[in-house]
Amino acid sequence: MHLPTTRGRLAGAAALALTAALSLTACGSGSHAAAGPAIVSQQANNSPYQGTVLSKHFDKPDLTLTDTSGQPFDLRQRTAGRTTLLFFGYTSCPDVCPTTMGDIGVAMQKLPADQQKKIDVVFVSTDPQRDNPKVLRTWLDSFDKDFIGMTGDLDKVKAAAKSLGILVEDPVVNKDGSVTSSHGAQVLAFLPSDDKAHVLYLSNTDTATFAHDLPLLAKGVAA
């Protein structure tokens, strides 16, 4: 079954554990077909966060790709001990990717400068053949010039996403030349205390939710 598209925390009794099927979002060419579920455990509780609190705390992926300056970027090493928001997507996506990054960008701008500096927002391309460092940097700059972009070996990207319960499929070139990349559209937030993912945001999460949660994440407040 698919997780209902509701914002904020899951309703229900505290400590209620359930498993939800987070469907892939087929971005591109106006297509939104579901491509299969990724299973993520979630827990409803009295968390201060409006995002969905995870009952399983995922490790940050062991992933090294190329950043937007053309240099190797080791995700674990470079974001160690820092609040990190991680999202998989691609620059030619016409819908969920720019919407999600835009909402995070607007929410980040609402933070004081000192809190902004405590949060790394990392975008990992699911279409590395077209998302070279220059393309990725130009695209990310439209949301926030401090956003981090990673691109490279798609097999590594798929493995990293899979370790988080997120499915990424090979991009498909359509007859009109456009590209469709099916990928899980959730954002995972890693806390600086243990570098593990504690909070999840679905693709329909609005700016207000990110604006509420980012100050908590910047301070490393327990979920």
JSON list of C-alpha atoms in Angstrom, two decimals:
[
{"chain": "A", "resi": 1, "resn": "MET", "atom": "CA", "xyz": [0.00, 0.00, 0.00]},
{"chain": "A", "resi": 2, "resn": "HIS", "atom": "CA", "xyz": [1.10, 3.59, -0.50]},
{"chain": "A", "resi": 3, "resn": "LEU", "atom": "CA", "xyz": [1.61, 6.10, 2.28]},
{"chain": "A", "resi": 4, "resn": "PRO", "atom": "CA", "xyz": [-1.21, 8.71, 2.22]},
{"chain": "A", "resi": 5, "resn": "THR", "atom": "CA", "xyz": [0.03, 12.08, 0.98]},
{"chain": "A", "resi": 6, "resn": "THR", "atom": "CA", "xyz": [-0.45, 14.03, 4.18]},
{"chain": "A", "resi": 7, "resn": "ARG", "atom": "CA", "xyz": [1.93, 16.62, 5.62]},
{"chain": "A", "resi": 8, "resn": "GLY", "atom": "CA", "xyz": [3.51, 16.67, 9.03]},
{"chain": "A", "resi": 9, "resn": "ARG", "atom": "CA", "xyz": [3.83, 13.92, 11.62]},
{"chain": "A", "resi": 10, "resn": "LEU", "atom": "CA", "xyz": [1.92, 10.71, 11.44]},
{"chain": "A", "resi": 11, "resn": "ALA", "atom": "CA", "xyz": [-1.15, 10.74, 13.63]},
{"chain": "A", "resi": 12, "resn": "GLY", "atom": "CA", "xyz": [-1.70, 7.98, 16.13]},
{"chain": "A", "resi": 13, "resn": "ALA", "atom": "CA", "xyz": [-0.66, 6.68, 19.49]},
{"chain": "A", "resi": 14, "resn": "ALA", "atom": "CA", "xyz": [2.86, 7.34, 20.71]},
{"chain": "A", "resi": 15, "resn": "ALA", "atom": "CA", "xyz": [5.39, 4.62, 19.88]},
{"chain": "A", "resi": 16, "resn": "LEU", "atom": "CA", "xyz": [3.11, 3.12, 17.21]},
{"chain": "A", "resi": 17, "resn": "ALA", "atom": "CA", "xyz": [5.45, 1.56, 14.63]},
{"chain": "A", "resi": 18, "resn": "LEU", "atom": "CA", "xyz": [4.27, 1.00, 11.10]},
{"chain": "A", "resi": 19, "resn": "THR", "atom": "CA", "xyz": [5.76, 0.28, 7.71]},
{"chain": "A", "resi": 20, "resn": "ALA", "atom": "CA", "xyz": [4.85, 2.46, 4.75]},
{"chain": "A", "resi": 21, "resn": "ALA", "atom": "CA", "xyz": [5.48, 1.96, 1.06]},
{"chain": "A", "resi": 22, "resn": "LEU", "atom": "CA", "xyz": [7.00, 5.16, -0.31]},
{"chain": "A", "resi": 23, "resn": "SER", "atom": "CA", "xyz": [6.35, 5.06, -4.03]},
{"chain": "A", "resi": 24, "resn": "LEU", "atom": "CA", "xyz": [8.85, 6.30, -6.58]},
{"chain": "A", "resi": 25, "resn": "THR", "atom": "CA", "xyz": [8.10, 9.56, -8.32]},
{"chain": "A", "resi": 26, "resn": "ALA", "atom": "CA", "xyz": [8.56, 9.43, -12.07]},
{"chain": "A", "resi": 27, "resn": "CYS", "atom": "CA", "xyz": [9.86, 12.93, -12.81]},
{"chain": "A", "resi": 28, "resn": "GLY", "atom": "CA", "xyz": [9.98, 14.08, -16.39]},
{"chain": "A", "resi": 29, "resn": "SER", "atom": "CA", "xyz": [7.80, 14.43, -19.45]},
{"chain": "A", "resi": 30, "resn": "GLY", "atom": "CA", "xyz": [4.82, 15.14, -17.25]},
{"chain": "A", "resi": 31, "resn": "SER", "atom": "CA", "xyz": [4.74, 11.53, -16.08]},
{"chain": "A", "resi": 32, "resn": "HIS", "atom": "CA", "xyz": [3.90, 10.65, -12.49]},
{"chain": "A", "resi": 33, "resn": "ALA", "atom": "CA", "xyz": [3.57, 6.89, -12.69]},
{"chain": "A", "resi": 34, "resn": "ALA", "atom": "CA", "xyz": [4.43, 4.91, -9.60]},
{"chain": "A", "resi": 35, "resn": "ALA", "atom": "CA", "xyz": [7.39, 2.64, -10.19]},
{"chain": "A", "resi": 36, "resn": "GLY", "atom": "CA", "xyz": [7.39, 0.51, -7.07]},
{"chain": "A", "resi": 37, "resn": "PRO", "atom": "CA", "xyz": [7.69, 0.88, -3.32]},
{"chain": "A", "resi": 38, "resn": "ALA", "atom": "CA", "xyz": [10.63, 1.52, -1.06]},
{"chain": "A", "resi": 39, "resn": "ILE", "atom": "CA", "xyz": [10.00, 0.32, 2.46]},
{"chain": "A", "resi": 40, "resn": "VAL", "atom": "CA", "xyz": [10.80, 2.68, 5.31]},
{"chain": "A", "resi": 41, "resn": "SER", "atom": "CA", "xyz": [9.88, 2.18, 8.95]},
{"chain": "A", "resi": 42, "resn": "GLN", "atom": "CA", "xyz": [8.25, 5.15, 10.60]},
{"chain": "A", "resi": 43, "resn": "GLN", "atom": "CA", "xyz": [7.09, 5.94, 14.10]},
{"chain": "A", "resi": 44, "resn": "ALA", "atom": "CA", "xyz": [4.45, 8.35, 15.36]},
{"chain": "A", "resi": 45, "resn": "ASN", "atom": "CA", "xyz": [5.32, 10.13, 18.60]},
{"chain": "A", "resi": 46, "resn": "ASN", "atom": "CA", "xyz": [5.29, 13.48, 20.33]},
{"chain": "A", "resi": 47, "resn": "SER", "atom": "CA", "xyz": [8.36, 14.74, 18.53]},
{"chain": "A", "resi": 48, "resn": "PRO", "atom": "CA", "xyz": [8.97, 18.50, 18.25]},
{"chain": "A", "resi": 49, "resn": "TYR", "atom": "CA", "xyz": [9.43, 17.95, 14.51]},
{"chain": "A", "resi": 50, "resn": "GLN", "atom": "CA", "xyz": [6.65, 18.28, 11.97]},
{"chain": "A", "resi": 51, "resn": "GLY", "atom": "CA", "xyz": [8.42, 15.91, 9.59]},
{"chain": "A", "resi": 52, "resn": "THR", "atom": "CA", "xyz": [7.97, 12.16, 9.97]},
{"chain": "A", "resi": 53, "resn": "VAL", "atom": "CA", "xyz": [10.16, 10.71, 12.71]},
{"chain": "A", "resi": 54, "resn": "LEU", "atom": "CA", "xyz": [11.88, 7.47, 11.68]},
{"chain": "A", "resi": 55, "resn": "SER", "atom": "CA", "xyz": [11.87, 4.47, 14.01]},
{"chain": "A", "resi": 56, "resn": "LYS", "atom": "CA", "xyz": [14.94, 3.18, 12.19]},
{"chain": "A", "resi": 57, "resn": "HIS", "atom": "CA", "xyz": [17.85, 5.61, 12.14]},
{"chain": "A", "resi": 58, "resn": "PHE", "atom": "CA", "xyz": [19.64, 5.16, 8.82]},
{"chain": "A", "resi": 59, "resn": "ASP", "atom": "CA", "xyz": [23.41, 5.57, 8.54]},
{"chain": "A", "resi": 60, "resn": "LYS", "atom": "CA", "xyz": [24.66, 8.26, 6.22]},
{"chain": "A", "resi": 61, "resn": "PRO", "atom": "CA", "xyz": [25.61, 6.55, 2.93]},
{"chain": "A", "resi": 62, "resn": "ASP", "atom": "CA", "xyz": [29.27, 5.78, 2.27]},
{"chain": "A", "resi": 63, "resn": "LEU", "atom": "CA", "xyz": [29.30, 7.72, -0.99]},
{"chain": "A", "resi": 64, "resn": "THR", "atom": "CA", "xyz": [32.04, 9.59, -2.82]},
{"chain": "A", "resi": 65, "resn": "LEU", "atom": "CA", "xyz": [31.17, 11.36, -6.07]},
{"chain": "A", "resi": 66, "resn": "THR", "atom": "CA", "xyz": [32.15, 14.56, -7.89]},
{"chain": "A", "resi": 67, "resn": "ASP", "atom": "CA", "xyz": [30.98, 17.89, -6.51]},
{"chain": "A", "resi": 68, "resn": "THR", "atom": "CA", "xyz": [30.06, 20.97, -8.54]},
{"chain": "A", "resi": 69, "resn": "SER", "atom": "CA", "xyz": [33.66, 22.21, -8.54]},
{"chain": "A", "resi": 70, "resn": "GLY", "atom": "CA", "xyz": [34.77, 18.97, -10.20]},
{"chain": "A", "resi": 71, "resn": "GLN", "atom": "CA", "xyz": [36.44, 17.62, -7.06]},
{"chain": "A", "resi": 72, "resn": "PRO", "atom": "CA", "xyz": [35.81, 14.35, -5.18]},
{"chain": "A", "resi": 73, "resn": "PHE", "atom": "CA", "xyz": [33.25, 14.76, -2.40]},
{"chain": "A", "resi": 74, "resn": "ASP", "atom": "CA", "xyz": [33.10, 12.17, 0.39]},
{"chain": "A", "resi": 75, "resn": "LEU", "atom": "CA", "xyz": [29.60, 12.55, 1.83]},
{"chain": "A", "resi": 76, "resn": "ARG", "atom": "CA", "xyz": [30.33, 10.98, 5.21]},
{"chain": "A", "resi": 77, "resn": "GLN", "atom": "CA", "xyz": [33.64, 12.75, 5.73]},
{"chain": "A", "resi": 78, "resn": "ARG", "atom": "CA", "xyz": [32.63, 16.20, 4.49]},
{"chain": "A", "resi": 79, "resn": "THR", "atom": "CA", "xyz": [29.33, 16.34, 6.40]},
{"chain": "A", "resi": 80, "resn": "ALA", "atom": "CA", "xyz": [30.44, 14.52, 9.56]},
{"chain": "A", "resi": 81, "resn": "GLY", "atom": "CA", "xyz": [29.00, 16.05, 12.73]},
{"chain": "A", "resi": 82, "resn": "ARG", "atom": "CA", "xyz": [26.76, 18.40, 10.75]},
{"chain": "A", "resi": 83, "resn": "THR", "atom": "CA", "xyz": [23.02, 18.56, 10.20]},
{"chain": "A", "resi": 84, "resn": "THR", "atom": "CA", "xyz": [22.49, 17.22, 6.67]},
{"chain": "A", "resi": 85, "resn": "LEU", "atom": "CA", "xyz": [19.45, 17.17, 4.40]},
{"chain": "A", "resi": 86, "resn": "LEU", "atom": "CA", "xyz": [19.83, 14.61, 1.61]},
{"chain": "A", "resi": 87, "resn": "PHE", "atom": "CA", "xyz": [17.74, 14.41, -1.56]},
{"chain": "A", "resi": 88, "resn": "PHE", "atom": "CA", "xyz": [18.07, 12.33, -4.74]},
{"chain": "A", "resi": 89, "resn": "GLY", "atom": "CA", "xyz": [16.85, 13.86, -8.00]},
{"chain": "A", "resi": 90, "resn": "TYR", "atom": "CA", "xyz": [17.89, 15.41, -11.32]},
{"chain": "A", "resi": 91, "resn": "THR", "atom": "CA", "xyz": [18.06, 18.85, -12.81]},
{"chain": "A", "resi": 92, "resn": "SER", "atom": "CA", "xyz": [15.73, 18.34, -15.80]},
{"chain": "A", "resi": 93, "resn": "CYS", "atom": "CA", "xyz": [12.91, 17.14, -13.54]},
{"chain": "A", "resi": 94, "resn": "PRO", "atom": "CA", "xyz": [9.93, 19.45, -14.24]},
{"chain": "A", "resi": 95, "resn": "ASP", "atom": "CA", "xyz": [8.10, 19.07, -10.94]},
{"chain": "A", "resi": 96, "resn": "VAL", "atom": "CA", "xyz": [8.99, 17.48, -7.61]},
{"chain": "A", "resi": 97, "resn": "CYS", "atom": "CA", "xyz": [12.77, 18.13, -7.69]},
{"chain": "A", "resi": 98, "resn": "PRO", "atom": "CA", "xyz": [12.69, 21.91, -8.23]},
{"chain": "A", "resi": 99, "resn": "THR", "atom": "CA", "xyz": [9.67, 22.24, -5.95]},
{"chain": "A", "resi": 100, "resn": "THR", "atom": "CA", "xyz": [11.37, 20.37, -3.11]},
{"chain": "A", "resi": 101, "resn": "MET", "atom": "CA", "xyz": [14.68, 22.19, -3.45]},
{"chain": "A", "resi": 102, "resn": "GLY", "atom": "CA", "xyz": [12.87, 25.50, -3.80]},
{"chain": "A", "resi": 103, "resn": "ASP", "atom": "CA", "xyz": [10.88, 24.93, -0.62]},
{"chain": "A", "resi": 104, "resn": "ILE", "atom": "CA", "xyz": [14.03, 24.04, 1.29]},
{"chain": "A", "resi": 105, "resn": "GLY", "atom": "CA", "xyz": [15.82, 27.06, -0.15]},
{"chain": "A", "resi": 106, "resn": "VAL", "atom": "CA", "xyz": [13.06, 29.45, 0.94]},
{"chain": "A", "resi": 107, "resn": "ALA", "atom": "CA", "xyz": [13.02, 27.91, 4.42]},
{"chain": "A", "resi": 108, "resn": "MET", "atom": "CA", "xyz": [16.82, 28.18, 4.69]},
{"chain": "A", "resi": 109, "resn": "GLN", "atom": "CA", "xyz": [16.70, 31.89, 3.89]},
{"chain": "A", "resi": 110, "resn": "LYS", "atom": "CA", "xyz": [14.41, 32.40, 6.88]},
{"chain": "A", "resi": 111, "resn": "LEU", "atom": "CA", "xyz": [17.12, 31.16, 9.24]},
{"chain": "A", "resi": 112, "resn": "PRO", "atom": "CA", "xyz": [19.69, 33.41, 10.92]},
{"chain": "A", "resi": 113, "resn": "ALA", "atom": "CA", "xyz": [23.07, 33.20, 9.18]},
{"chain": "A", "resi": 114, "resn": "ASP", "atom": "CA", "xyz": [24.66, 31.26, 12.03]},
{"chain": "A", "resi": 115, "resn": "GLN", "atom": "CA", "xyz": [22.01, 28.53, 11.77]},
{"chain": "A", "resi": 116, "resn": "GLN", "atom": "CA", "xyz": [22.26, 28.37, 7.98]},
{"chain": "A", "resi": 117, "resn": "LYS", "atom": "CA", "xyz": [25.97, 27.60, 8.34]},
{"chain": "A", "resi": 118, "resn": "LYS", "atom": "CA", "xyz": [25.17, 24.54, 10.49]},
{"chain": "A", "resi": 119, "resn": "ILE", "atom": "CA", "xyz": [23.09, 22.81, 7.80]},
{"chain": "A", "resi": 120, "resn": "ASP", "atom": "CA", "xyz": [24.33, 21.05, 4.67]},
{"chain": "A", "resi": 121, "resn": "VAL", "atom": "CA", "xyz": [21.74, 20.51, 1.94]},
{"chain": "A", "resi": 122, "resn": "VAL", "atom": "CA", "xyz": [23.02, 17.81, -0.43]},
{"chain": "A", "resi": 123, "resn": "PHE", "atom": "CA", "xyz": [21.47, 17.00, -3.81]},
{"chain": "A", "resi": 124, "resn": "VAL", "atom": "CA", "xyz": [22.61, 13.74, -5.43]},
{"chain": "A", "resi": 125, "resn": "SER", "atom": "CA", "xyz": [21.91, 13.45, -9.16]},
{"chain": "A", "resi": 126, "resn": "THR", "atom": "CA", "xyz": [20.03, 10.42, -10.44]},
{"chain": "A", "resi": 127, "resn": "ASP", "atom": "CA", "xyz": [20.88, 11.46, -14.01]},
{"chain": "A", "resi": 128, "resn": "PRO", "atom": "CA", "xyz": [24.68, 11.90, -13.90]},
{"chain": "A", "resi": 129, "resn": "GLN", "atom": "CA", "xyz": [25.12, 11.53, -17.67]},
{"chain": "A", "resi": 130, "resn": "ARG", "atom": "CA", "xyz": [23.41, 14.89, -18.19]},
{"chain": "A", "resi": 131, "resn": "ASP", "atom": "CA", "xyz": [24.00, 16.47, -14.77]},
{"chain": "A", "resi": 132, "resn": "ASN", "atom": "CA", "xyz": [27.66, 17.38, -15.09]},
{"chain": "A", "resi": 133, "resn": "PRO", "atom": "CA", "xyz": [29.18, 19.62, -12.37]},
{"chain": "A", "resi": 134, "resn": "LYS", "atom": "CA", "xyz": [28.52, 22.85, -14.29]},
{"chain": "A", "resi": 135, "resn": "VAL", "atom": "CA", "xyz": [24.88, 21.99, -15.04]},
{"chain": "A", "resi": 136, "resn": "LEU", "atom": "CA", "xyz": [24.33, 20.93, -11.45]},
{"chain": "A", "resi": 137, "resn": "ARG", "atom": "CA", "xyz": [25.91, 24.11, -10.02]},
{"chain": "A", "resi": 138, "resn": "THR", "atom": "CA", "xyz": [23.86, 26.40, -12.23]},
{"chain": "A", "resi": 139, "resn": "TRP", "atom": "CA", "xyz": [20.65, 24.60, -11.28]},
{"chain": "A", "resi": 140, "resn": "LEU", "atom": "CA", "xyz": [21.38, 24.57, -7.54]},
{"chain": "A", "resi": 141, "resn": "ASP", "atom": "CA", "xyz": [22.33, 28.25, -7.55]},
{"chain": "A", "resi": 142, "resn": "SER", "atom": "CA", "xyz": [18.74, 29.09, -8.47]},
{"chain": "A", "resi": 143, "resn": "PHE", "atom": "CA", "xyz": [17.72, 27.79, -5.03]},
{"chain": "A", "resi": 144, "resn": "ASP", "atom": "CA", "xyz": [20.72, 28.47, -2.80]},
{"chain": "A", "resi": 145, "resn": "LYS", "atom": "CA", "xyz": [24.36, 29.03, -3.71]},
{"chain": "A", "resi": 146, "resn": "ASP", "atom": "CA", "xyz": [25.48, 27.02, -0.69]},
{"chain": "A", "resi": 147, "resn": "PHE", "atom": "CA", "xyz": [23.61, 23.84, -1.67]},
{"chain": "A", "resi": 148, "resn": "ILE", "atom": "CA", "xyz": [25.96, 20.93, -2.33]},
{"chain": "A", "resi": 149, "resn": "GLY", "atom": "CA", "xyz": [25.66, 18.92, -5.54]},
{"chain": "A", "resi": 150, "resn": "MET", "atom": "CA", "xyz": [27.03, 15.43, -6.15]},
{"chain": "A", "resi": 151, "resn": "THR", "atom": "CA", "xyz": [27.16, 13.61, -9.48]},
{"chain": "A", "resi": 152, "resn": "GLY", "atom": "CA", "xyz": [28.89, 10.52, -10.82]},
{"chain": "A", "resi": 153, "resn": "ASP", "atom": "CA", "xyz": [28.65, 6.73, -11.00]},
{"chain": "A", "resi": 154, "resn": "LEU", "atom": "CA", "xyz": [24.93, 5.87, -11.14]},
{"chain": "A", "resi": 155, "resn": "ASP", "atom": "CA", "xyz": [25.50, 2.43, -9.62]},
{"chain": "A", "resi": 156, "resn": "LYS", "atom": "CA", "xyz": [27.01, 4.10, -6.57]},
{"chain": "A", "resi": 157, "resn": "VAL", "atom": "CA", "xyz": [24.05, 6.49, -6.40]},
{"chain": "A", "resi": 158, "resn": "LYS", "atom": "CA", "xyz": [21.56, 3.63, -6.60]},
{"chain": "A", "resi": 159, "resn": "ALA", "atom": "CA", "xyz": [23.38, 1.68, -3.88]},
{"chain": "A", "resi": 160, "resn": "ALA", "atom": "CA", "xyz": [23.51, 4.72, -1.59]},
{"chain": "A", "resi": 161, "resn": "ALA", "atom": "CA", "xyz": [19.81, 5.40, -2.09]},
{"chain": "A", "resi": 162, "resn": "LYS", "atom": "CA", "xyz": [18.94, 1.74, -1.52]},
{"chain": "A", "resi": 163, "resn": "SER", "atom": "CA", "xyz": [20.74, 1.81, 1.83]},
{"chain": "A", "resi": 164, "resn": "LEU", "atom": "CA", "xyz": [18.20, 4.45, 2.89]},
{"chain": "A", "resi": 165, "resn": "GLY", "atom": "CA", "xyz": [15.16, 2.56, 1.60]},
{"chain": "A", "resi": 166, "resn": "ILE", "atom": "CA", "xyz": [14.97, 4.77, -1.50]},
{"chain": "A", "resi": 167, "resn": "LEU", "atom": "CA", "xyz": [14.74, 3.27, -4.99]},
{"chain": "A", "resi": 168, "resn": "VAL", "atom": "CA", "xyz": [16.46, 4.93, -7.95]},
{"chain": "A", "resi": 169, "resn": "GLU", "atom": "CA", "xyz": [16.02, 3.59, -11.47]},
{"chain": "A", "resi": 170, "resn": "ASP", "atom": "CA", "xyz": [18.05, 4.16, -14.63]},
{"chain": "A", "resi": 171, "resn": "PRO", "atom": "CA", "xyz": [16.99, 7.32, -16.54]},
{"chain": "A", "resi": 172, "resn": "VAL", "atom": "CA", "xyz": [14.86, 6.73, -19.63]},
{"chain": "A", "resi": 173, "resn": "VAL", "atom": "CA", "xyz": [15.25, 8.90, -22.74]},
{"chain": "A", "resi": 174, "resn": "ASN", "atom": "CA", "xyz": [11.81, 9.49, -24.26]},
{"chain": "A", "resi": 175, "resn": "LYS", "atom": "CA", "xyz": [11.00, 9.73, -27.97]},
{"chain": "A", "resi": 176, "resn": "ASP", "atom": "CA", "xyz": [10.92, 13.53, -27.78]},
{"chain": "A", "resi": 177, "resn": "GLY", "atom": "CA", "xyz": [14.40, 13.58, -26.30]},
{"chain": "A", "resi": 178, "resn": "SER", "atom": "CA", "xyz": [13.28, 14.41, -22.76]},
{"chain": "A", "resi": 179, "resn": "VAL", "atom": "CA", "xyz": [14.44, 12.30, -19.84]},
{"chain": "A", "resi": 180, "resn": "THR", "atom": "CA", "xyz": [12.44, 10.56, -17.14]},
{"chain": "A", "resi": 181, "resn": "SER", "atom": "CA", "xyz": [14.25, 9.52, -13.97]},
{"chain": "A", "resi": 182, "resn": "SER", "atom": "CA", "xyz": [12.21, 7.54, -11.47]},
{"chain": "A", "resi": 183, "resn": "HIS", "atom": "CA", "xyz": [13.42, 8.03, -7.92]},
{"chain": "A", "resi": 184, "resn": "GLY", "atom": "CA", "xyz": [12.19, 8.21, -4.36]},
{"chain": "A", "resi": 185, "resn": "ALA", "atom": "CA", "xyz": [11.19, 11.80, -3.67]},
{"chain": "A", "resi": 186, "resn": "GLN", "atom": "CA", "xyz": [11.73, 11.96, 0.08]},
{"chain": "A", "resi": 187, "resn": "VAL", "atom": "CA", "xyz": [14.23, 14.15, 1.92]},
{"chain": "A", "resi": 188, "resn": "LEU", "atom": "CA", "xyz": [16.14, 12.60, 4.81]},
{"chain": "A", "resi": 189, "resn": "ALA", "atom": "CA", "xyz": [17.47, 14.72, 7.66]},
{"chain": "A", "resi": 190, "resn": "PHE", "atom": "CA", "xyz": [20.59, 13.52, 9.49]},
{"chain": "A", "resi": 191, "resn": "LEU", "atom": "CA", "xyz": [21.32, 14.84, 12.98]},
{"chain": "A", "resi": 192, "resn": "PRO", "atom": "CA", "xyz": [24.84, 15.97, 13.93]},
{"chain": "A", "resi": 193, "resn": "SER", "atom": "CA", "xyz": [24.86, 13.93, 17.14]},
{"chain": "A", "resi": 194, "resn": "ASP", "atom": "CA", "xyz": [25.23, 10.56, 15.39]},
{"chain": "A", "resi": 195, "resn": "ASP", "atom": "CA", "xyz": [25.20, 11.30, 11.63]},
{"chain": "A", "resi": 196, "resn": "LYS", "atom": "CA", "xyz": [22.07, 9.18, 11.27]},
{"chain": "A", "resi": 197, "resn": "ALA", "atom": "CA", "xyz": [18.77, 9.98, 9.56]},
{"chain": "A", "resi": 198, "resn": "HIS", "atom": "CA", "xyz": [16.06, 10.71, 12.14]},
{"chain": "A", "resi": 199, "resn": "VAL", "atom": "CA", "xyz": [13.43, 12.66, 10.20]},
{"chain": "A", "resi": 200, "resn": "LEU", "atom": "CA", "xyz": [11.86, 12.17, 6.77]},
{"chain": "A", "resi": 201, "resn": "TYR", "atom": "CA", "xyz": [10.01, 14.65, 4.56]},
{"chain": "A", "resi": 202, "resn": "LEU", "atom": "CA", "xyz": [7.71, 13.50, 1.77]},
{"chain": "A", "resi": 203, "resn": "SER", "atom": "CA", "xyz": [7.57, 15.17, -1.64]},
{"chain": "A", "resi": 204, "resn": "ASN", "atom": "CA", "xyz": [4.54, 17.29, -0.74]},
{"chain": "A", "resi": 205, "resn": "THR", "atom": "CA", "xyz": [6.15, 18.82, 2.35]},
{"chain": "A", "resi": 206, "resn": "ASP", "atom": "CA", "xyz": [5.57, 22.58, 2.27]},
{"chain": "A", "resi": 207, "resn": "THR", "atom": "CA", "xyz": [7.89, 25.46, 3.06]},
{"chain": "A", "resi": 208, "resn": "ALA", "atom": "CA", "xyz": [6.21, 26.07, 6.42]},
{"chain": "A", "resi": 209, "resn": "THR", "atom": "CA", "xyz": [7.12, 22.57, 7.62]},
{"chain": "A", "resi": 210, "resn": "PHE", "atom": "CA", "xyz": [10.75, 22.99, 6.62]},
{"chain": "A", "resi": 211, "resn": "ALA", "atom": "CA", "xyz": [10.80, 26.47, 8.17]},
{"chain": "A", "resi": 212, "resn": "HIS", "atom": "CA", "xyz": [9.51, 25.00, 11.44]},
{"chain": "A", "resi": 213, "resn": "ASP", "atom": "CA", "xyz": [11.95, 22.08, 11.53]},
{"chain": "A", "resi": 214, "resn": "LEU", "atom": "CA", "xyz": [15.18, 23.59, 10.21]},
{"chain": "A", "resi": 215, "resn": "PRO", "atom": "CA", "xyz": [15.96, 25.60, 13.38]},
{"chain": "A", "resi": 216, "resn": "LEU", "atom": "CA", "xyz": [15.51, 22.40, 15.42]},
{"chain": "A", "resi": 217, "resn": "LEU", "atom": "CA", "xyz": [17.74, 20.47, 13.05]},
{"chain": "A", "resi": 218, "resn": "ALA", "atom": "CA", "xyz": [20.38, 23.20, 13.13]},
{"chain": "A", "resi": 219, "resn": "LYS", "atom": "CA", "xyz": [20.48, 22.90, 16.93]},
{"chain": "A", "resi": 220, "resn": "GLY", "atom": "CA", "xyz": [20.59, 19.11, 16.79]},
{"chain": "A", "resi": 221, "resn": "VAL", "atom": "CA", "xyz": [17.39, 18.74, 18.80]},
{"chain": "A", "resi": 222, "resn": "ALA", "atom": "CA", "xyz": [16.57, 15.06, 19.37]},
{"chain": "A", "resi": 223, "resn": "ALA", "atom": "CA", "xyz": [13.64, 13.76, 17.35]}
]
